[in-house]
Amino acid sequence: MEDPGLLSAFIDNLLSRLFCLVEEKYNLYKGFEGDVTFLMRELPMITSAIDGQLLGQDDHILRLTVDELRHIAHEMENCIDRIMYDASLDQQPWYCKYVKSGRKRKSRCQLGEEMQRLRCRLEEALQRQQRYSVSRSSPSQLAESSSDQHVPRDDLVGIDTALEELLEQLAEAEGQPKQLKVISIVGFCGLGKTILARELYNSEVGKQFEERAWVSGAHGNPGKLLSDILCQLHKTDLVTSNVDQLSIDLCNYLNNKRYFIIIDGMVADQWRIIKSAFPRDVTSRIVVTTKIQSVANTCSSANGYIHKMRRLDEKHSKQLFLKNACPGEYSDYLQPDSAAILKKCDGQPLALTTIGHFMRKKSWPTGRDCEDVCSQVHFYDLQSGDDTLDRMHQVLIHDFASIPSHALKACFLYFAMFPSDHPVRAKRLKRQWLAEGFLQPSNLCSDPAAENFEKLINQNIIQPVNISNNTKVKTCKTYGMMHEFIMLKSLCENFITLFDGWEHQPKHVRRISLQNNSITDGTSFNIDLSLVRSLIVFGKAGKDMLNFNKYQLLRVLDLEDCTDLQNGHLREACNLLLLKFLSLGGNVTTLPKEIKQLKLLETLDLRRANVNILPTEVIQLPHLIHLFGKFKLPDKAMQDEVQKFLVSGKCKLQTLAGFLIDESEGFAELMGYMKKLRKVKIWCLSSATSSKLTTLQKAVQEYIHDEKDASNDPRSLSLHFDGCSEDFLKDLKAPCYLRSLKLQGRLLELPGFVMALRRLRELCLQSTKLTADLLTALANLKYLQYLKLIADELDEITIKDRALPRLLCLCFVLQRPTFPNIEEGALPFLESLQLYCKDLEGISNIQIKCFKQLREITLDGGVTNGTVQNLVRAAKEHPNRPKVILLKAPDPSPAEVVPREDPAASGATENGAGTQILPTGPNASLTDFSIDSIDSIA
């Protein structure tokens, strides 16, 4: 299925490349600038035509078939990148220009002829057709709820806990004020939001309301929404479509009445427009179902409740699958193993139901085995033609089509480069988007990758797996059925080439993902690798794939999970002059000095490698922004050439995480010249001399210095000094600024500079013991939002009333349960309380009723059932009914501040694979829950 929108995003990307050619003043031949100008003028007209066609507008001037446009656009990109490669090669020393290469370098004359040929092809297309014709399929208009409401009650599985939780919110609680409450049910398509809302609507509690209505919000029209509600309430004499008047009419009609209204599938922020239509001084309820998190947040912002849909656990997944797949007369038949099917469906009720029906049609359980079907049939094949799968096809297409921009769709398709069960680091993904050129920074948005990642999270189309204590997503993945959909769509669009069994060998590829492939050194290999832009390897790559002489235009080289990468491969990789992202794995121990040729490199990630000594050539890379690893510089690193580069102000390094301090010269001496640093991680070894610690103190002082006109930039510092004295911290002085700070070492008192830090938001302290003086001092950090304390034990203290007035998350990781006393009035806005101590008895000194805004309590999975029961009981009595979550305590590794798993979104939580969310409703019990644990993913 061709997607004109993706082509539109690709052409927009080309425009920025062409602009770069003009800006850098590349001149290959006479008339070159004129040809580039023609293409820059023509391409926006084509994208305008494509976008107009997608919007259903047929009166645009230009039309062209998607297939022909894509072919021309790809050739255009190839030509542009070869020009840039040619220019990069010219900037290398003379002895690098004639390196042995598997491909012959094109001459300037040949590149010029190629540019002119591309211009001629577009002109010929214009002469052939007065209008460009864009073939397209109509966007799916399927509403999320179109068939969900017709599932019989007896066929529902795993809904009882969620239903109980929401019935409790629906009911009028004794002692609570009589007012409107908006309940939002939010989650990915196919999780059963509409079914859950229907059960609420038809419940005994739901039927007790005086006025009731069920309407769809999928059309996004506030006026129609209000009209539909009025019609369902039997007020049929509507004489206007004006939203303001409809709001007044509905408000008058509902005045002094208890009402219950469900708005199913709301897709836009209509609430701020229509909320005045609903009287708020009567105990009434509105339930909104939506897949968009920001819509749920807006609707339920005041006196509301948000229910995040979760996937079914293994037990309920199997139950739902068998209910749909296995005829009743075969219920006692020895059933084949369904593990492969359940893994593919990933706890998604719609997938389990649909695939169950599909398997029944294939005469399961006596017919084809699940393993055979999984290996031979793509359930989400875009052109399968199987009517059993139509409903799921439409939901997936509708969900993909609803992604708000073409560029964002390209970013989403990039998830297909990673295996379905492989959590992807969010920052790794975002840096690869930028390296590929999907997104371009601008004056309006300096970090488009972060902005677009948040949009995908907001759409609930990707799921967070790990969330750090500051609520930032650390790792994520796509849902099972959606991952296969985007994988097939990416292959169909020639967006990626996937090698997971060496079954398909396309001639021309642009992005390659090797996922546990079966390539051997003797495998027949007939692929042109010269045009590949991204290469990501999971497992073995093979000799031919690691022959970097065959590549030329590579921008992303991700080999951190490659098992057969060796030092010897890297010398040729240094000829990849357009490379922007490089990540290396564990067999690599040294970097060649030729790495200085990668002048466009922006990210170098050595965290999975064993590189201990970093060549100074890396520091001199002019575009390097992010440097990861744990290394020191070679002896005599303080060369004039390095200092000259740093003093010139050309260094763009923002992330330096991290470096070692010992008796030798190194980063501490150079750090003061790196004026753009925003994230620094440092390990102090026991061999560090007092003079080196003094040098480090001066470098840190300069890094944290607070300029009077400084903005609140995301500056962070992580210091690990287990092996040496912390005295050098005492000399750090105000004025100073950091947003995030981690200190790990022997901390007897809180260093004075911590108290002086302007607007410190995140703090992690790790020591064998944290003293009373230190803990008491923390209470004065009035801007702190996230606090994590890791120790064997804490001294006994009391956190006083009004202490830590902005704290949102408090995390304890303790060997012994020595929690502080917390007075009522302290931590007034605390939302998340994390108590990682397997020996915790009861709930210690902490009274959760004091935390009025509490939303979740997380416990170590090793605590006793009695402790869990006490906490569940306390949570039931809390007005917010916070979730009680069990999981294994994060490992307090010195590598980085440890993330926690998102209890509402992670696969382990939703599938019951270890982490548990315990019910806290009035009838909650622990009968159906076991206390297991999982390891958090770093």
Short mmCIF file of N, CA and C in Angstrom, two decimals, residues 274-328:
data_model
loop_
_atom_site.label_atom_id
_atom_site.label_comp_id
_atom_site.label_asym_id
_atom_site.label_seq_id
_atom_site.Cartn_x
_atom_site.Cartn_y
_atom_site.Cartn_z
N ILE A 274 -16.79 22.73 25.34
CA ILE A 274 -18.12 22.25 25.73
C ILE A 274 -18.34 22.15 27.23
N LYS A 275 -17.30 22.33 28.04
CA LYS A 275 -17.45 22.04 29.48
C LYS A 275 -18.47 22.95 30.17
N SER A 276 -18.67 24.15 29.63
CA SER A 276 -19.65 25.04 30.27
C SER A 276 -21.07 24.53 30.12
N ALA A 277 -21.29 23.52 29.24
CA ALA A 277 -22.64 22.98 29.02
C ALA A 277 -23.09 22.05 30.13
N PHE A 278 -22.16 21.69 31.04
CA PHE A 278 -22.48 20.68 32.05
C PHE A 278 -22.45 21.29 33.44
N PRO A 279 -23.61 21.38 34.10
CA PRO A 279 -23.66 21.91 35.47
C PRO A 279 -22.75 21.09 36.39
N ARG A 280 -22.09 21.78 37.32
CA ARG A 280 -21.08 21.11 38.14
C ARG A 280 -21.51 20.95 39.60
N ASP A 281 -22.68 21.40 39.97
CA ASP A 281 -23.06 21.40 41.39
C ASP A 281 -24.01 20.26 41.74
N VAL A 282 -24.12 19.25 40.88
CA VAL A 282 -24.94 18.07 41.15
C VAL A 282 -24.06 16.84 40.95
N THR A 283 -24.26 15.79 41.73
CA THR A 283 -23.45 14.59 41.62
C THR A 283 -23.74 13.91 40.29
N SER A 284 -22.99 14.27 39.29
CA SER A 284 -23.15 13.71 37.94
C SER A 284 -21.81 13.18 37.45
N ARG A 285 -21.88 12.38 36.39
CA ARG A 285 -20.66 11.76 35.86
C ARG A 285 -20.62 11.86 34.33
N ILE A 286 -19.44 12.18 33.82
CA ILE A 286 -19.16 12.10 32.39
C ILE A 286 -17.97 11.16 32.22
N VAL A 287 -18.13 10.17 31.34
CA VAL A 287 -17.04 9.25 31.02
C VAL A 287 -16.58 9.53 29.59
N VAL A 288 -15.29 9.76 29.44
CA VAL A 288 -14.68 10.01 28.13
C VAL A 288 -13.74 8.86 27.81
N THR A 289 -13.89 8.24 26.65
CA THR A 289 -12.89 7.27 26.20
C THR A 289 -12.06 7.93 25.11
N THR A 290 -10.76 7.73 25.15
CA THR A 290 -9.87 8.36 24.18
C THR A 290 -8.55 7.60 24.13
N LYS A 291 -7.87 7.69 23.01
CA LYS A 291 -6.53 7.11 22.91
C LYS A 291 -5.46 8.18 23.12
N ILE A 292 -5.87 9.42 23.30
CA ILE A 292 -4.92 10.53 23.38
C ILE A 292 -4.78 10.98 24.83
N GLN A 293 -3.56 10.90 25.36
CA GLN A 293 -3.33 11.18 26.77
C GLN A 293 -3.67 12.63 27.13
N SER A 294 -3.30 13.57 26.27
CA SER A 294 -3.55 14.98 26.59
C SER A 294 -5.05 15.28 26.66
N VAL A 295 -5.85 14.58 25.86
CA VAL A 295 -7.31 14.75 25.93
C VAL A 295 -7.81 14.26 27.28
N ALA A 296 -7.32 13.10 27.72
CA ALA A 296 -7.72 12.57 29.03
C ALA A 296 -7.30 13.52 30.14
N ASN A 297 -6.09 14.05 30.07
CA ASN A 297 -5.61 14.97 31.10
C ASN A 297 -6.46 16.22 31.18
N THR A 298 -6.84 16.76 30.02
CA THR A 298 -7.64 17.99 29.99
C THR A 298 -9.03 17.75 30.55
N CYS A 299 -9.66 16.66 30.13
CA CYS A 299 -11.03 16.39 30.56
C CYS A 299 -11.11 16.14 32.07
N SER A 300 -10.11 15.48 32.62
CA SER A 300 -10.17 15.07 34.03
C SER A 300 -9.26 15.90 34.92
N SER A 301 -8.94 17.11 34.48
CA SER A 301 -7.99 17.93 35.24
C SER A 301 -8.54 18.39 36.58
N ALA A 302 -9.83 18.67 36.64
CA ALA A 302 -10.42 19.18 37.89
C ALA A 302 -11.42 18.15 38.42
N ASN A 303 -11.16 17.66 39.63
CA ASN A 303 -12.04 16.69 40.27
C ASN A 303 -12.34 15.52 39.34
N GLY A 304 -11.34 15.03 38.65
CA GLY A 304 -11.56 13.94 37.71
C GLY A 304 -10.78 12.70 38.08
N TYR A 305 -10.84 11.72 37.21
CA TYR A 305 -10.13 10.46 37.43
C TYR A 305 -9.71 9.90 36.08
N ILE A 306 -8.46 9.46 35.96
CA ILE A 306 -7.97 8.89 34.71
C ILE A 306 -7.68 7.41 34.93
N HIS A 307 -8.31 6.57 34.11
CA HIS A 307 -8.04 5.13 34.14
C HIS A 307 -7.24 4.77 32.90
N LYS A 308 -6.01 4.29 33.11
CA LYS A 308 -5.14 3.89 32.00
C LYS A 308 -5.37 2.41 31.71
N MET A 309 -5.81 2.10 30.49
CA MET A 309 -6.07 0.72 30.11
C MET A 309 -4.77 -0.07 30.09
N ARG A 310 -4.86 -1.31 30.55
CA ARG A 310 -3.70 -2.20 30.56
C ARG A 310 -4.01 -3.44 29.75
N ARG A 311 -2.95 -4.02 29.20
CA ARG A 311 -3.12 -5.26 28.45
C ARG A 311 -3.44 -6.42 29.39
N LEU A 312 -3.99 -7.48 28.84
CA LEU A 312 -4.34 -8.64 29.64
C LEU A 312 -3.08 -9.40 30.06
N ASP A 313 -3.13 -9.97 31.25
CA ASP A 313 -2.01 -10.80 31.69
C ASP A 313 -2.05 -12.14 30.97
N GLU A 314 -1.07 -12.98 31.22
CA GLU A 314 -0.94 -14.25 30.48
C GLU A 314 -2.16 -15.15 30.69
N LYS A 315 -2.63 -15.21 31.93
CA LYS A 315 -3.78 -16.07 32.24
C LYS A 315 -5.02 -15.63 31.47
N HIS A 316 -5.34 -14.35 31.53
CA HIS A 316 -6.55 -13.86 30.85
C HIS A 316 -6.38 -13.85 29.33
N SER A 317 -5.15 -13.63 28.85
CA SER A 317 -4.92 -13.68 27.41
C SER A 317 -5.24 -15.06 26.86
N LYS A 318 -4.75 -16.07 27.54
CA LYS A 318 -5.02 -17.44 27.09
C LYS A 318 -6.50 -17.77 27.17
N GLN A 319 -7.15 -17.31 28.22
CA GLN A 319 -8.58 -17.57 28.40
C GLN A 319 -9.39 -16.94 27.28
N LEU A 320 -9.07 -15.68 26.92
CA LEU A 320 -9.81 -15.00 25.85
C LEU A 320 -9.54 -15.65 24.50
N PHE A 321 -8.30 -16.04 24.25
CA PHE A 321 -7.96 -16.69 22.98
C PHE A 321 -8.72 -18.00 22.83
N LEU A 322 -8.69 -18.85 23.86
CA LEU A 322 -9.37 -20.14 23.79
C LEU A 322 -10.87 -19.98 23.64
N LYS A 323 -11.43 -18.98 24.28
CA LYS A 323 -12.88 -18.75 24.18
C LYS A 323 -13.30 -18.51 22.74
N ASN A 324 -12.42 -17.85 21.96
CA ASN A 324 -12.74 -17.53 20.57
C ASN A 324 -12.20 -18.56 19.58
N ALA A 325 -11.15 -19.28 19.96
CA ALA A 325 -10.50 -20.18 19.01
C ALA A 325 -10.99 -21.62 19.10
N CYS A 326 -11.39 -22.05 20.26
CA CYS A 326 -11.68 -23.47 20.48
C CYS A 326 -13.18 -23.73 20.60
N PRO A 327 -13.77 -24.48 19.68
CA PRO A 327 -15.19 -24.83 19.80
C PRO A 327 -15.45 -25.60 21.09
N GLY A 328 -16.67 -25.45 21.64
CA GLY A 328 -17.00 -26.07 22.92
C GLY A 328 -16.81 -27.56 22.95
#
